[in-house]
Amino acid sequence: MLDIKQIRENPQLVQERLNSRSGKYDIEPILQLDRQQRQLEGTRSQLQARSNEIGKIVGQKIKSGINPQDPEIQALRDEGNSVKATLSELEPQEKNFKAEIAQLMLALPNLPSDSTPLGKNEEDNVEVRRWGDKYISQNLNILPHWEIGEKLGILNVERAVKVAQSRFVTLIGAGAALERALIQFMLALHTQAGYVEVSPPLLVNTESLTATGQLPKFAEESFKCADDDLWLIPTAEVPVTNLYRGEILAAENLPIYHCAFTPCFRREAGSYGRDMRGLIRLHQFNKVEMVKFVEPSTSFDELEKLVGNAEAILQALQLPYRVVNLSTGDLGFASTKTYDLEVWLPSSGKYREISSCSNTIDFQARRADIRFKEAGKKGTQFVHTLNGSGLAVGRTMAAILENYQQPDGTVRIPEALQPYFQQGEKLGFPSL
């Protein structure tokens, strides 16, 4: 959530930043309601002061010996009752104004940072660097990951569709083992880098999704339980961030780093026709997530470190990738700055997103009311939160199946992954 003071004091700057995003956002209704609410608040404060003053005067007069039934005292009491009646009418009006403002504020995305490139869409994203060109396969007959997966007998779509519906897959034998090995490998590297692993709930309440920015805007993208106030998580970012919702953290305990492996669930509404085959865009997929809670002065440095932690996985697996700085038109709702890591998929000759690392500054913390306090100082401040994929497991598996595909149709297991994978150095053809 944006700071209402920022909107009030710098409306032109806020509107310009919002205009640089995709979509249309208008802060004028918020400004109008804010003016009405503050005017009402001023009137209410004056009336409350007068009510207090009348009560004090009446008390003093009675204490001085004046008869409580004296016309002067009765007149003051009548005025006091009239003021209280007016206050009883104003208070719910002010409450309604605040509720309307809060609802409109929830619909506004975060403001892009100064270092986020201006642009209309993903075509305007800026490439920052590439890594691993020397590992790009020279094999000219690489099959798409879903074809080699089915050929090796480790991936089955038909049976998954029978059990559920389209956009689900089943991993079998060495495929399931490969996925499990990747999860263990990713968590091992992140915990070695200082992240504390957590295993959070996979179902969260509406307040949790609202706090991280998925609601109300992205309700259609999420799966909701019909009989409960519970939603399947779209990413571990949601439950992990909300572990500290409504808390005041001690500054000396910051930064806090967490990593978590979870299944993730997304409707992918509006994306039909894209990536209909394979492991790229599923309703259910596994992901290892990194989440940070840091002091404001360090958050952009922490973003660079977060990207480095995600890159370390790809480098250890020797998977070619590039890092891009997302433009304002491609920026996620809660983010002020995002780097995407895109892995090379040789079957399509393209880089495809495998990790998104974002700094949300105080946007999520305001919605979730997560603050910190420095010892010996008055007041509290909102923490800054960051999150990043480290990595999307299915997409990493897809990249391995393609980049490590051998001319004989087998798939070599990356050397760094072999200690976590007990079925040999290669995925071979299943016996008939």
XYZ file of C-alpha atoms in Angstrom, residues 16-394:
379
model
C 3.325 10.251 -13.137
C 4.883 7.117 -11.642
C 1.575 5.276 -11.826
C 1.106 6.398 -15.432
C 4.420 4.747 -16.314
C 2.946 1.350 -15.433
C 0.648 -0.781 -17.537
C -3.000 -0.166 -16.708
C -4.782 3.010 -15.726
C -4.721 4.437 -12.212
C -6.286 7.688 -11.011
C -5.494 9.119 -7.577
C -7.968 12.018 -7.832
C -10.845 10.120 -6.145
C -8.502 9.349 -3.256
C -7.453 12.982 -2.981
C -11.086 14.148 -2.967
C -12.078 11.669 -0.266
C -8.974 12.541 1.721
C -9.862 16.247 1.659
C -13.417 15.487 2.774
C -12.223 13.155 5.505
C -9.692 15.641 6.867
C -12.239 18.477 6.777
C -14.681 16.288 8.673
C -11.933 15.297 11.070
C -11.183 18.978 11.734
C -14.843 19.723 12.443
C -15.114 16.687 14.687
C -11.985 17.683 16.608
C -13.353 21.178 17.206
C -16.678 19.811 18.394
C -14.972 17.275 20.639
C -12.883 20.070 22.153
C -16.026 22.116 22.738
C -17.742 19.130 24.344
C -14.798 18.656 26.682
C -14.757 22.370 27.457
C -18.479 22.389 28.309
C -18.055 19.451 30.646
C -15.196 21.207 32.405
C -17.121 24.497 32.762
C -20.197 22.745 34.155
C -18.050 20.873 36.663
C -16.312 24.049 37.785
C -19.601 25.951 38.227
C -21.218 23.196 40.262
C -18.056 22.907 42.352
C -18.196 26.677 43.021
C -21.676 26.273 44.562
C -24.020 27.065 41.671
C -27.211 24.993 41.723
C -27.075 22.208 39.114
C -30.600 23.246 38.034
C -29.491 26.793 37.328
C -30.615 27.963 33.856
C -27.012 28.790 32.927
C -25.859 25.258 33.677
C -28.890 23.800 31.947
C -28.113 25.856 28.839
C -24.554 24.516 28.828
C -25.834 20.978 29.194
C -28.246 21.477 26.327
C -25.397 22.740 24.163
C -23.271 19.768 25.226
C -26.026 17.335 24.287
C -26.402 19.021 20.916
C -22.649 18.774 20.302
C -22.646 15.089 21.254
C -25.542 14.423 18.891
C -23.640 16.067 16.053
C -20.514 14.053 16.925
C -22.508 10.823 16.828
C -23.496 11.701 13.253
C -20.009 12.757 12.128
C -18.045 9.780 13.490
C -19.623 7.131 11.231
C -19.295 9.490 8.253
C -15.590 9.855 8.931
C -15.272 6.095 9.375
C -16.931 5.558 6.000
C -14.561 8.020 4.326
C -11.567 6.159 5.766
C -12.947 2.817 4.605
C -13.494 4.148 1.062
C -9.981 5.563 0.955
C -8.502 2.282 2.207
C -10.367 0.311 -0.461
C -9.150 2.605 -3.233
C -5.602 2.484 -1.877
C -5.601 -1.319 -2.048
C -6.164 -1.066 -5.811
C -3.060 1.075 -6.403
C 0.223 -0.709 -7.270
C 3.628 0.198 -5.927
C 5.528 3.083 -7.516
C 8.418 2.114 -9.805
C 11.858 3.019 -8.495
C 14.100 5.584 -10.169
C 16.310 2.734 -11.435
C 13.412 0.898 -13.081
C 13.555 1.540 -16.839
C 10.564 3.257 -18.414
C 8.664 1.093 -20.853
C 5.289 -0.124 -22.036
C 5.780 -3.892 -21.765
C 8.306 -6.737 -21.645
C 9.797 -5.571 -24.952
C 11.269 -2.625 -23.048
C 12.989 -4.724 -20.375
C 16.714 -4.032 -20.174
C 19.235 -6.854 -20.276
C 21.795 -6.421 -17.496
C 24.125 -9.370 -18.117
C 24.428 -12.886 -19.490
C 26.183 -15.890 -18.051
C 27.134 -19.313 -19.346
C 27.302 -18.832 -23.098
C 30.044 -21.477 -23.155
C 27.570 -24.010 -21.792
C 25.072 -23.554 -24.621
C 24.662 -26.947 -26.266
C 25.861 -27.432 -29.828
C 23.454 -30.339 -30.283
C 21.191 -29.346 -33.178
C 18.567 -32.033 -32.537
C 17.402 -31.139 -29.040
C 13.852 -32.196 -28.272
C 11.538 -29.947 -26.226
C 11.612 -30.938 -22.572
C 8.113 -32.418 -22.648
C 9.009 -34.681 -25.584
C 12.239 -35.973 -24.074
C 10.483 -36.323 -20.709
C 7.734 -38.473 -22.203
C 10.264 -40.444 -24.260
C 12.289 -41.206 -21.122
C 9.118 -42.200 -19.279
C 9.628 -39.615 -16.500
C 6.816 -37.195 -17.397
C 3.210 -38.037 -18.133
C 0.587 -35.473 -19.057
C -2.241 -37.701 -20.223
C -2.691 -39.442 -16.874
C -2.424 -36.137 -14.979
C -5.218 -34.656 -17.105
C -7.326 -37.724 -16.351
C -6.811 -37.210 -12.627
C -7.261 -33.426 -12.677
C -7.523 -31.373 -15.868
C -5.241 -29.664 -18.392
C -2.169 -27.827 -17.127
C -1.215 -30.562 -14.687
C 1.615 -33.093 -15.067
C 2.751 -36.238 -13.290
C 6.443 -36.970 -12.768
C 7.360 -40.650 -12.626
C 10.379 -42.576 -11.366
C 13.575 -40.693 -12.157
C 11.498 -37.608 -12.996
C 10.106 -37.416 -9.471
C 13.575 -38.142 -8.079
C 15.077 -35.376 -10.202
C 12.521 -32.882 -8.917
C 13.183 -33.919 -5.311
C 16.938 -33.643 -5.859
C 16.543 -30.107 -7.235
C 14.489 -29.053 -4.212
C 17.074 -30.435 -1.785
C 19.921 -28.866 -3.751
C 18.291 -25.421 -3.842
C 17.430 -25.432 -0.128
C 20.950 -26.583 0.733
C 22.560 -23.696 -1.143
C 20.178 -21.113 0.318
C 20.574 -22.277 3.908
C 24.352 -22.220 3.418
C 23.927 -18.586 2.283
C 22.197 -17.680 5.554
C 18.523 -18.265 4.829
C 16.471 -19.984 7.529
C 14.210 -22.622 6.033
C 10.522 -22.618 6.943
C 7.666 -24.914 5.957
C 4.582 -22.658 5.926
C 0.856 -23.383 5.459
C -0.256 -23.973 1.876
C -3.688 -22.475 2.619
C -3.905 -18.827 3.675
C -6.707 -16.460 4.634
C -7.902 -13.405 2.732
C -5.976 -11.041 4.994
C -2.711 -12.760 4.075
C -3.285 -12.467 0.317
C -4.343 -8.835 0.764
C -1.202 -8.073 2.753
C 1.155 -9.187 -0.021
C -0.877 -7.595 -2.821
C -2.568 -10.579 -4.488
C -5.992 -9.349 -3.350
C -8.178 -7.710 -4.367
C -6.609 -7.316 -7.817
C -5.689 -10.929 -8.591
C -8.603 -12.860 -7.111
C -9.318 -14.549 -10.445
C -5.764 -15.898 -10.560
C -6.132 -17.784 -7.260
C -7.907 -20.940 -6.149
C -10.351 -20.326 -3.271
C -11.932 -22.892 -0.959
C -15.696 -22.647 -1.315
C -16.616 -23.193 2.341
C -13.766 -21.444 4.153
C -11.879 -18.171 4.146
C -8.870 -20.006 2.743
C -6.989 -19.801 -0.539
C -4.321 -22.052 -2.046
C -1.054 -20.140 -2.091
C 0.205 -18.763 -5.441
C 3.739 -18.581 -3.990
C 5.475 -19.120 -0.632
C 6.027 -15.362 -0.538
C 2.471 -15.052 0.828
C 2.612 -17.250 3.945
C 6.259 -16.469 4.734
C 5.744 -12.690 4.587
C 2.606 -12.993 6.703
C 4.423 -14.886 9.448
C 5.319 -11.416 10.788
C 2.056 -9.626 9.989
C 1.058 -7.138 12.681
C 4.392 -7.430 14.491
C 7.043 -4.939 15.584
C 10.464 -6.471 15.048
C 13.623 -5.461 16.883
C 16.073 -3.657 14.608
C 18.929 -5.778 15.930
C 17.172 -8.883 14.571
C 17.193 -7.525 11.010
C 17.791 -8.597 8.344
C 15.660 -11.735 8.443
C 16.170 -14.202 5.582
C 13.826 -17.130 4.961
C 13.631 -19.760 2.248
C 10.786 -22.181 1.701
C 9.867 -24.999 -0.643
C 6.156 -25.223 -1.416
C 3.788 -26.287 -4.124
C 2.190 -23.225 -5.746
C -1.258 -22.956 -7.283
C -2.366 -20.500 -9.969
C -5.324 -20.381 -12.303
C -3.230 -18.704 -15.011
C -6.382 -16.847 -16.037
C -5.966 -15.089 -19.363
C -2.867 -17.080 -20.337
C -4.521 -19.886 -22.278
C -2.832 -20.465 -25.585
C 0.601 -19.803 -24.054
C 2.947 -22.600 -23.028
C 0.214 -25.199 -23.174
C 2.740 -28.042 -23.153
C 5.390 -28.995 -20.673
C 6.455 -27.597 -17.299
C 6.418 -23.858 -17.951
C 2.893 -22.717 -17.083
C 0.966 -25.091 -14.821
C -1.884 -24.770 -12.343
C 0.268 -26.595 -9.767
C 4.042 -26.329 -9.633
C 6.848 -26.509 -7.098
C 9.075 -23.596 -6.205
C 11.740 -22.629 -3.716
C 11.197 -19.048 -2.555
C 13.438 -16.542 -0.789
C 11.950 -13.785 1.393
C 13.762 -10.957 3.162
C 12.797 -8.447 5.873
C 15.344 -5.622 5.979
C 15.909 -2.031 7.066
C 14.928 0.589 4.452
C 18.462 1.888 3.950
C 19.697 -1.527 2.794
C 16.853 -2.844 0.648
C 18.267 -2.104 -2.810
C 21.623 -3.636 -1.853
C 19.692 -6.604 -0.501
C 17.948 -6.918 -3.867
C 21.293 -7.306 -5.629
C 22.291 -9.998 -3.106
C 18.955 -11.742 -3.615
C 19.560 -11.885 -7.352
C 23.018 -13.266 -6.645
C 21.546 -16.042 -4.508
C 19.236 -17.069 -7.370
C 22.095 -16.842 -9.880
C 24.223 -19.120 -7.690
C 21.778 -21.977 -8.329
C 21.935 -21.550 -12.099
C 25.710 -21.188 -12.088
C 26.168 -24.296 -9.963
C 23.986 -26.193 -12.435
C 25.888 -24.590 -15.350
C 22.674 -23.442 -17.013
C 23.055 -20.448 -19.375
C 20.907 -17.478 -18.365
C 20.531 -13.739 -18.555
C 19.387 -11.088 -16.048
C 16.926 -8.416 -17.139
C 15.724 -5.294 -15.314
C 11.958 -5.169 -15.839
C 10.504 -1.999 -17.309
C 7.720 -0.060 -15.615
C 5.217 -1.598 -18.023
C 6.166 -5.159 -17.052
C 6.579 -4.604 -13.315
C 4.598 -6.709 -10.846
C 1.848 -5.078 -8.783
C 3.712 -4.950 -5.448
C 7.216 -4.356 -6.783
C 9.189 -1.141 -7.075
C 12.051 -2.892 -8.911
C 12.367 -6.407 -10.299
C 15.098 -8.433 -11.935
C 14.072 -11.512 -13.885
C 16.473 -14.378 -14.443
C 15.804 -16.064 -17.769
C 17.266 -19.490 -18.500
C 18.223 -20.636 -21.993
C 15.874 -23.240 -23.522
C 17.607 -24.489 -26.677
C 14.561 -26.214 -28.197
C 12.885 -22.851 -28.662
C 16.064 -20.795 -28.971
C 14.829 -18.406 -26.278
C 15.532 -17.296 -22.749
C 12.564 -18.018 -20.461
C 11.858 -16.661 -16.983
C 12.979 -18.961 -14.189
C 13.190 -16.484 -11.309
C 11.755 -13.093 -10.466
C 13.486 -11.110 -7.699
C 11.656 -8.048 -6.396
C 12.027 -5.242 -3.893
C 8.603 -4.121 -2.645
C 10.141 -1.541 -0.230
C 7.438 -0.707 2.376
C 4.465 -1.545 0.112
C 3.718 -4.979 1.571
C 4.802 -3.955 5.063
C 2.172 -1.191 5.137
C -0.533 -3.604 4.072
C 0.678 -6.227 6.561
C 1.645 -3.711 9.283
C 5.161 -5.091 9.770
C 7.361 -2.589 11.564
C 10.688 -2.457 13.351
C 11.975 -0.441 16.284
C 15.493 0.716 16.982
C 16.623 0.469 20.585
C 16.664 3.840 22.353
C 14.663 5.603 19.628
C 11.036 6.674 19.691
C 8.523 5.341 17.245
C 8.664 2.566 14.668
C 9.322 2.258 10.944
C 7.987 -0.083 8.294
C 10.409 -2.799 7.223
C 11.203 -3.354 3.585
C 10.326 -6.772 2.149
C 11.897 -8.581 -0.780
C 11.137 -11.877 -2.453
C 12.594 -14.014 -5.195
C 12.330 -17.448 -6.766
C 15.277 -19.597 -5.980
C 14.163 -21.285 -8.258
C 11.000 -22.441 -10.001
C 11.650 -26.190 -9.818
C 9.716 -27.298 -12.898
